[in-house]
Short mmCIF file of C-alpha atoms in Angstrom, two decimals:
data_model
loop_
_atom_site.label_atom_id
_atom_site.label_comp_id
_atom_site.label_asym_id
_atom_site.label_seq_id
_atom_site.Cartn_x
_atom_site.Cartn_y
_atom_site.Cartn_z
CA MET V 80 0.50 -0.03 0.40
CA LYS V 81 1.28 3.73 -1.25
CA THR V 82 1.00 5.87 1.68
CA VAL V 83 -0.21 9.44 0.59
CA LEU V 84 0.58 13.29 2.18
CA ILE V 85 -2.55 15.59 1.10
CA LEU V 86 -1.50 18.88 1.45
CA TYR V 87 -3.87 21.43 3.55
CA GLY V 88 -5.02 24.70 4.45
CA GLY V 89 -2.42 26.84 3.47
CA ARG V 90 -1.46 30.58 3.75
CA SER V 91 -3.95 32.17 1.25
CA GLY V 92 -7.20 33.92 1.30
CA GLU V 93 -8.70 30.65 0.50
CA HIS V 94 -7.58 28.34 3.04
CA GLU V 95 -11.03 27.18 4.02
CA VAL V 96 -12.16 26.52 0.41
CA SER V 97 -9.17 24.20 0.62
CA LEU V 98 -10.16 22.37 4.10
CA GLN V 99 -13.30 21.46 1.60
CA SER V 100 -11.62 19.76 -0.71
CA ALA V 101 -9.32 18.42 0.92
CA ALA V 102 -12.00 16.52 2.95
CA SER V 103 -14.29 15.92 -0.11
CA VAL V 104 -11.00 14.47 -1.60
CA VAL V 105 -9.76 12.22 1.25
CA TYR V 106 -13.91 11.19 1.02
CA ASN V 107 -12.99 9.50 -2.23
CA LEU V 108 -9.50 8.27 -2.36
CA SER V 109 -9.91 4.51 -2.72
CA ALA V 110 -8.90 1.75 0.01
CA GLN V 111 -5.80 1.37 -2.23
CA TRP V 112 -3.71 4.45 0.11
CA LYS V 113 -2.51 4.78 3.01
CA ILE V 114 -3.41 8.77 4.16
CA LEU V 115 -1.08 10.71 5.91
CA LEU V 116 -3.41 14.84 6.57
CA ALA V 117 -0.85 17.71 7.21
CA GLY V 118 -2.88 21.00 8.15
CA ILE V 119 -1.20 24.25 7.47
CA ASP V 120 -2.37 27.22 8.98
CA LYS V 121 -2.08 30.70 8.29
CA GLU V 122 1.26 31.61 9.01
CA GLY V 123 2.37 28.91 7.09
CA VAL V 124 3.52 25.98 9.89
CA TRP V 125 2.28 21.98 8.83
CA TYR V 126 1.28 20.59 10.91
CA LEU V 127 0.39 16.42 10.90
CA GLN V 128 -2.70 15.98 12.29
CA PRO V 129 -3.96 12.28 13.94
CA GLN V 130 -5.51 9.26 12.54
CA SER V 131 -8.82 10.49 14.06
CA ALA V 132 -8.90 13.15 11.75
CA VAL V 133 -7.93 10.68 9.27
CA GLU V 134 -11.10 8.30 9.47
CA ALA V 135 -13.72 10.85 10.11
CA ALA V 136 -13.02 12.37 6.92
CA ARG V 137 -12.76 8.45 5.48
CA ALA V 138 -16.08 8.21 6.70
CA SER V 139 -18.43 11.83 5.23
CA ALA V 140 -17.22 13.92 4.18
CA GLN V 141 -19.93 16.58 4.98
CA LYS V 142 -18.13 18.69 7.49
CA PRO V 143 -14.36 21.12 5.99
CA LEU V 144 -11.47 18.96 8.06
CA ALA V 145 -10.48 21.01 10.27
CA ILE V 146 -7.16 21.22 11.82
CA THR V 147 -5.06 20.71 14.93
CA GLN V 148 -2.46 22.98 15.87
CA ASP V 149 -0.18 20.38 18.23
CA GLU V 150 4.09 21.84 18.47
CA ASN V 151 4.98 18.41 19.20
CA ALA V 152 3.61 17.78 15.26
CA ALA V 153 4.93 20.50 14.19
CA LEU V 154 6.31 19.46 10.76
CA SER V 155 9.78 19.40 8.95
CA ILE V 156 11.67 19.27 5.40
CA VAL V 157 14.73 17.87 4.98
CA PRO V 158 16.29 19.30 2.05
CA GLY V 159 16.74 15.88 -0.34
CA ARG V 160 15.02 12.74 1.85
CA GLY V 161 11.86 14.70 2.20
CA ALA V 162 8.68 15.21 4.99
CA ALA V 163 9.93 14.30 9.54
CA LEU V 164 8.96 15.10 12.55
CA ALA V 165 10.83 14.84 15.47
CA GLY V 166 13.69 13.90 12.89
CA ARG V 167 12.22 11.01 12.12
CA LEU V 168 11.84 10.77 8.12
CA LEU V 169 8.04 10.05 8.11
CA PRO V 170 7.53 6.89 4.49
CA ILE V 171 5.93 9.32 1.93
CA ASP V 172 4.92 7.57 -2.00
CA VAL V 173 3.14 10.77 -3.14
CA VAL V 174 2.21 14.78 -2.13
CA PHE V 175 -1.01 16.22 -3.27
CA PRO V 176 -1.39 19.75 -2.44
CA VAL V 177 -5.33 20.73 -1.62
CA LEU V 178 -3.85 23.86 -2.04
CA HIS V 179 -5.28 27.31 -3.40
CA GLY V 180 -3.98 30.34 -3.72
CA SER V 181 -0.42 31.86 -2.31
CA PHE V 182 1.48 29.68 -0.96
CA GLY V 183 0.54 26.70 -2.70
CA GLU V 184 -0.83 26.57 -6.49
CA ASP V 185 2.58 29.42 -7.15
CA GLY V 186 5.30 27.65 -6.64
CA LEU V 187 6.19 28.07 -3.45
CA VAL V 188 5.90 24.54 -2.13
CA GLN V 189 6.12 22.61 -6.03
CA GLY V 190 9.86 24.00 -4.71
CA LEU V 191 9.90 22.96 -1.17
CA LEU V 192 8.35 19.09 -2.41
CA GLU V 193 11.71 19.29 -5.26
CA ASN V 194 14.25 20.33 -2.89
CA ALA V 195 12.63 17.22 -0.71
CA ARG V 196 12.78 14.83 -3.37
CA LEU V 197 9.46 14.14 -3.15
CA ALA V 198 6.48 12.69 -5.84
CA TYR V 199 3.51 15.67 -6.17
CA VAL V 200 0.15 16.47 -7.95
CA GLY V 201 0.46 19.22 -9.87
CA ALA V 202 2.42 21.64 -12.09
CA GLY V 203 6.45 21.86 -11.08
CA VAL V 204 7.34 25.18 -10.37
CA LEU V 205 7.92 26.68 -13.75
CA GLY V 206 4.24 25.36 -14.35
CA SER V 207 2.17 26.87 -11.41
CA ALA V 208 4.15 30.07 -11.11
CA LEU V 209 3.62 30.95 -14.87
CA SER V 210 0.22 29.77 -14.54
CA MET V 211 -0.62 31.88 -10.83
CA ASP V 212 0.74 34.59 -13.23
CA LYS V 213 -2.28 36.06 -15.26
CA ASP V 214 -0.13 39.21 -17.01
CA THR V 215 3.14 36.34 -17.74
CA ALA V 216 -0.12 33.55 -18.78
CA LYS V 217 -1.71 35.94 -21.40
CA ARG V 218 2.31 36.76 -23.01
CA VAL V 219 2.66 33.30 -23.25
CA TRP V 220 -0.39 32.37 -24.92
CA ARG V 221 0.03 35.26 -26.90
CA ASP V 222 3.19 34.31 -27.98
CA ALA V 223 1.74 30.83 -28.91
CA GLY V 224 -1.49 32.24 -31.08
CA ILE V 225 -4.00 31.43 -28.65
CA PRO V 226 -6.43 33.94 -27.78
CA VAL V 227 -6.64 36.29 -25.43
CA THR V 228 -8.84 39.11 -24.57
CA PRO V 229 -7.37 42.59 -24.73
CA PHE V 230 -5.05 43.61 -22.08
CA PHE V 231 -2.17 45.49 -20.67
CA THR V 232 -0.52 46.24 -17.06
CA LEU V 233 -0.33 48.26 -14.19
CA ARG V 234 2.20 48.24 -11.21
CA THR V 235 3.00 49.85 -8.68
CA GLU V 236 5.16 52.82 -9.89
CA GLU V 237 3.60 53.49 -13.20
CA PRO V 238 0.85 56.34 -13.18
CA ARG V 239 -2.74 55.98 -12.47
CA GLU V 240 -4.11 58.91 -13.92
CA GLN V 241 -2.83 57.40 -17.69
CA ALA V 242 -3.51 53.85 -17.04
CA GLY V 243 -7.48 54.99 -16.48
CA LYS V 244 -7.58 57.55 -19.95
CA THR V 245 -5.66 53.81 -21.66
CA ALA V 246 -8.03 52.29 -20.81
CA GLU V 247 -10.82 54.05 -21.76
CA ALA V 248 -9.40 54.90 -25.31
CA GLN V 249 -8.95 51.13 -25.61
CA PHE V 250 -11.60 49.67 -23.91
CA GLY V 251 -14.23 51.83 -23.43
CA TYR V 252 -16.25 51.08 -20.41
CA PRO V 253 -16.90 48.13 -18.71
CA PHE V 254 -13.60 46.83 -18.08
CA PHE V 255 -11.97 44.94 -15.40
CA VAL V 256 -9.38 45.50 -13.56
CA LYS V 257 -7.20 42.44 -11.50
CA PRO V 258 -4.16 41.41 -9.43
CA SER V 259 -2.04 39.07 -11.48
CA ALA V 260 -1.76 36.90 -8.78
CA ALA V 261 -4.04 36.16 -7.55
CA GLY V 262 -7.20 33.32 -6.84
CA SER V 263 -10.89 33.25 -6.96
CA SER V 264 -11.79 36.55 -8.22
CA VAL V 265 -10.56 38.89 -5.22
CA GLY V 266 -9.64 42.61 -5.40
CA ILE V 267 -11.15 41.94 -8.83
CA SER V 268 -13.10 44.83 -10.01
CA LYS V 269 -15.44 45.43 -13.32
CA VAL V 270 -15.04 49.22 -14.25
CA HIS V 271 -18.34 51.42 -15.30
CA ALA V 272 -16.77 54.74 -14.93
CA ARG V 273 -14.28 57.00 -14.70
CA GLU V 274 -15.00 57.27 -10.89
CA GLU V 275 -14.80 54.33 -10.05
CA PHE V 276 -11.66 53.36 -11.99
CA PHE V 277 -9.34 54.42 -9.53
CA PRO V 278 -10.67 52.75 -6.44
CA ALA V 279 -10.45 49.78 -8.04
CA ILE V 280 -7.15 50.42 -8.62
CA ASP V 281 -6.00 50.70 -4.99
CA GLU V 282 -9.06 47.92 -4.59
CA ALA V 283 -6.19 45.29 -6.11
CA PHE V 284 -3.62 46.86 -5.75
CA ARG V 285 -4.47 45.47 -2.18
CA TYR V 286 -3.20 42.11 -3.11
CA ASP V 287 -0.57 42.33 -6.47
CA SER V 288 1.86 45.14 -6.91
CA LYS V 289 0.71 43.90 -10.37
CA VAL V 290 -2.36 44.24 -12.03
CA LEU V 291 -4.67 44.08 -14.86
CA VAL V 292 -6.66 45.64 -16.78
CA GLU V 293 -8.14 43.70 -19.18
CA LYS V 294 -11.85 44.31 -21.51
CA ALA V 295 -14.76 43.21 -21.18
CA LEU V 296 -16.39 40.93 -23.09
CA SER V 297 -20.39 40.25 -23.29
CA ALA V 298 -20.00 36.63 -22.95
CA ARG V 299 -20.51 32.46 -22.20
CA GLU V 300 -17.70 31.71 -18.82
CA ILE V 301 -16.94 28.21 -20.65
CA GLU V 302 -14.31 26.46 -18.42
CA CYS V 303 -12.54 22.59 -19.57
CA SER V 304 -10.43 20.04 -17.63
CA VAL V 305 -7.12 18.34 -18.51
CA LEU V 306 -4.91 16.17 -16.98
CA GLY V 307 -1.52 13.96 -17.49
CA ASN V 308 1.56 14.59 -18.22
CA LEU V 309 3.58 14.04 -21.29
CA GLU V 310 0.05 13.16 -23.41
CA PRO V 311 -2.96 15.28 -21.55
CA ARG V 312 -6.24 14.79 -23.07
CA ALA V 313 -9.36 17.01 -21.98
CA PHE V 314 -12.69 17.42 -20.67
CA THR V 315 -16.67 17.71 -22.07
CA PRO V 316 -16.34 21.21 -21.25
CA GLY V 317 -19.29 22.76 -18.68
CA GLU V 318 -20.42 26.64 -18.13
CA ILE V 319 -20.82 28.40 -15.03
CA ILE V 320 -23.52 30.96 -15.53
CA PRO V 321 -23.19 33.67 -12.88
CA SER V 322 -26.72 35.22 -11.58
CA HIS V 323 -24.50 38.44 -10.39
CA GLU V 324 -23.16 40.62 -12.43
CA PHE V 325 -19.84 39.04 -13.15
CA TYR V 326 -18.53 35.88 -10.22
CA ASP V 327 -16.74 37.24 -8.29
CA TYR V 328 -15.60 35.77 -4.73
CA ASN V 329 -19.25 36.03 -3.49
CA ALA V 330 -20.75 34.40 -6.04
CA LYS V 331 -18.66 31.77 -6.01
CA TYR V 332 -18.13 31.20 -2.13
CA ILE V 333 -20.70 33.17 -0.18
CA ASP V 334 -23.88 33.62 -2.47
CA SER V 335 -25.86 29.98 -2.03
CA ASP V 336 -26.96 30.97 -5.63
CA GLY V 337 -24.28 32.68 -7.41
CA ALA V 338 -23.92 30.60 -9.82
CA ARG V 339 -25.52 28.04 -11.89
CA LEU V 340 -22.86 25.12 -13.15
CA LEU V 341 -23.57 23.38 -16.25
CA VAL V 342 -21.77 20.12 -16.93
CA PRO V 343 -22.09 19.77 -20.08
CA ALA V 344 -22.19 23.43 -21.37
CA ALA V 345 -24.43 23.38 -24.78
CA LEU V 346 -21.89 23.89 -27.50
CA ASP V 347 -22.40 21.80 -30.70
CA ASP V 348 -20.05 19.73 -31.97
CA ALA V 349 -18.15 21.70 -33.66
CA ALA V 350 -17.58 24.32 -30.12
CA ARG V 351 -16.97 21.52 -27.65
CA GLU V 352 -14.69 20.13 -29.48
CA LYS V 353 -13.02 23.66 -30.83
CA VAL V 354 -13.01 24.29 -26.26
CA LYS V 355 -10.90 20.75 -25.82
CA ALA V 356 -8.39 21.28 -28.08
CA LEU V 357 -7.23 24.84 -27.29
CA ALA V 358 -7.78 23.91 -23.68
CA VAL V 359 -5.28 21.39 -24.09
CA ARG V 360 -2.66 24.42 -26.75
CA ALA V 361 -2.68 26.35 -23.81
CA TYR V 362 -1.82 23.72 -20.75
CA ARG V 363 0.83 22.46 -22.87
CA ALA V 364 3.05 26.65 -23.19
CA ALA V 365 1.89 27.27 -19.51
CA GLU V 366 3.55 23.90 -18.64
CA ALA V 367 1.33 22.82 -16.50
CA GLU V 368 1.81 19.10 -15.75
CA GLY V 369 -1.26 16.30 -13.78
CA MET V 370 -3.54 18.44 -13.73
CA ALA V 371 -5.65 22.48 -14.73
CA ARG V 372 -8.73 23.83 -14.56
CA VAL V 373 -8.80 25.99 -18.32
CA ASP V 374 -11.21 28.48 -17.66
CA PHE V 375 -12.46 30.66 -22.08
CA PHE V 376 -14.76 33.70 -22.60
CA LEU V 377 -17.04 32.87 -25.38
CA ASP V 378 -18.09 36.25 -26.56
CA LYS V 379 -21.40 36.05 -27.76
CA ASP V 380 -21.02 38.63 -30.35
CA SER V 381 -18.75 37.87 -32.38
CA GLY V 382 -18.20 33.93 -31.40
CA GLY V 383 -15.28 34.27 -30.62
CA LEU V 384 -13.26 32.22 -28.17
CA TYR V 385 -10.43 33.86 -25.15
CA VAL V 386 -8.77 31.83 -23.59
CA ASN V 387 -9.40 33.22 -20.01
CA GLU V 388 -6.76 32.04 -17.08
CA ILE V 389 -5.53 28.26 -16.35
CA ASN V 390 -5.60 27.05 -12.19
CA THR V 391 -3.24 23.90 -12.26
CA LEU V 392 -4.80 23.29 -8.19
CA PRO V 393 -8.55 23.96 -9.26
CA GLY V 394 -11.12 23.13 -6.26
CA PHE V 395 -12.45 19.43 -5.43
CA THR V 396 -15.19 20.52 -3.29
CA GLY V 397 -18.33 18.19 -4.14
CA ILE V 398 -19.84 20.63 -6.55
CA SER V 399 -16.12 21.57 -8.61
CA MET V 400 -16.19 21.87 -11.84
CA PHE V 401 -13.20 20.11 -11.84
CA PRO V 402 -14.01 16.30 -10.67
CA ARG V 403 -17.03 16.62 -12.34
CA MET V 404 -16.69 17.52 -15.71
CA CYS V 405 -14.57 14.86 -15.33
CA ALA V 406 -16.72 12.01 -14.16
CA HIS V 407 -19.02 13.40 -16.76
CA GLY V 408 -15.83 12.17 -19.49
CA GLY V 409 -16.42 8.67 -17.38
CA LEU V 410 -13.00 9.83 -15.46
CA SER V 411 -15.25 9.81 -11.76
CA TYR V 412 -13.98 11.57 -9.00
CA ALA V 413 -11.95 7.92 -7.18
CA ALA V 414 -10.56 6.60 -10.65
CA LEU V 415 -9.13 10.63 -11.05
CA LEU V 416 -7.08 10.32 -7.88
CA ASP V 417 -5.88 7.27 -8.25
CA GLU V 418 -4.84 9.00 -12.02
CA LEU V 419 -3.29 12.10 -10.43
CA LEU V 420 -1.25 10.66 -7.73
CA GLU V 421 -0.13 7.98 -10.34
CA LEU V 422 0.81 11.18 -13.13
CA GLY V 423 2.83 12.72 -10.32
CA MET V 424 4.49 9.16 -9.39
CA GLU V 425 5.14 9.43 -12.87
CA ARG V 426 6.81 12.71 -13.57
CA GLN V 427 9.01 11.90 -9.76
CA ARG V 428 10.20 9.17 -12.00
CA ARG V 429 10.94 10.90 -14.80
CA ARG V 430 12.75 13.70 -12.80
CA GLU V 431 15.02 11.11 -11.05
CA GLY V 432 16.46 9.73 -14.49
CA LEU V 433 18.20 12.94 -15.16
CA THR V 434 21.45 14.07 -14.79
CA PHE V 435 22.43 17.42 -12.43
CA SER V 436 25.88 17.03 -12.55
CA TYR V 437 28.39 16.96 -14.95
CA GLY V 438 31.92 15.74 -14.86
#
């Protein structure tokens, strides 16, 4: 029996979402896996959880996982060797970072795991960091000939007055202002008039030192799950239909009627295949591995399809779109988890086969 260490919680605005995702993962993992749980508190400390927490989560996914902060159970990472508790290495075959947003999805945890030579689920350091930064991802896609919504970037040291004039001239109203590297629609504003621009910029700069100013489209929001390492495959797309003006944080996590989540999306065969093919192209260009959810805008006026963003550690709650789209494609939640863990170990074996010294 192989052992998986599940990381959850973390220093992120999506800490609570991670607790829900991890509960669903534990509940749905097949019996072939021995589970260790490591809860990461909001200060970033890793705590090994008691086995009773694993047993409770195995029995029911109704409650989010909690984090017991026992200083005697604080974990440490040993470079080149793995994870240790009180100086003793834990027997770990693969790590599943069920973490969302900063300090989990942005390459920082991935780099730590690489240094410890631990296999893990999901994109590597480059793919994670690149995908988290919307500005960088959009530039990579644009250079690869993948359509993205028109945008420009503003940094803290750059003049804001000119940025407002540029947005007004290039995009007209409304347009979006969003942090470049923040998840789950945190810090995003839709600007309808000139007087809304500076408050929107101030809000976005609370979360990042670089923000995107992006044209707003009258568009459908289409999502597509992609799975795999060297040979990724896409699943039947789904659609988000928000009841709010756009799919903001409240619509995602607070308002229970904030959006309808449809799987499959109402697309004809040609459009469906176009979304799937473009999702794989975007996934490869972003150096993603393991899994990702690729999000699109489908312009209601022109019919144009644009890649909006890529999420390399998507939600895994009972209603999350990523596992639902995979399930619609014939891959059950349990089988999906098995494949993800195997993909993480396969990538590590491939990496261990490389040469890292010369002479």
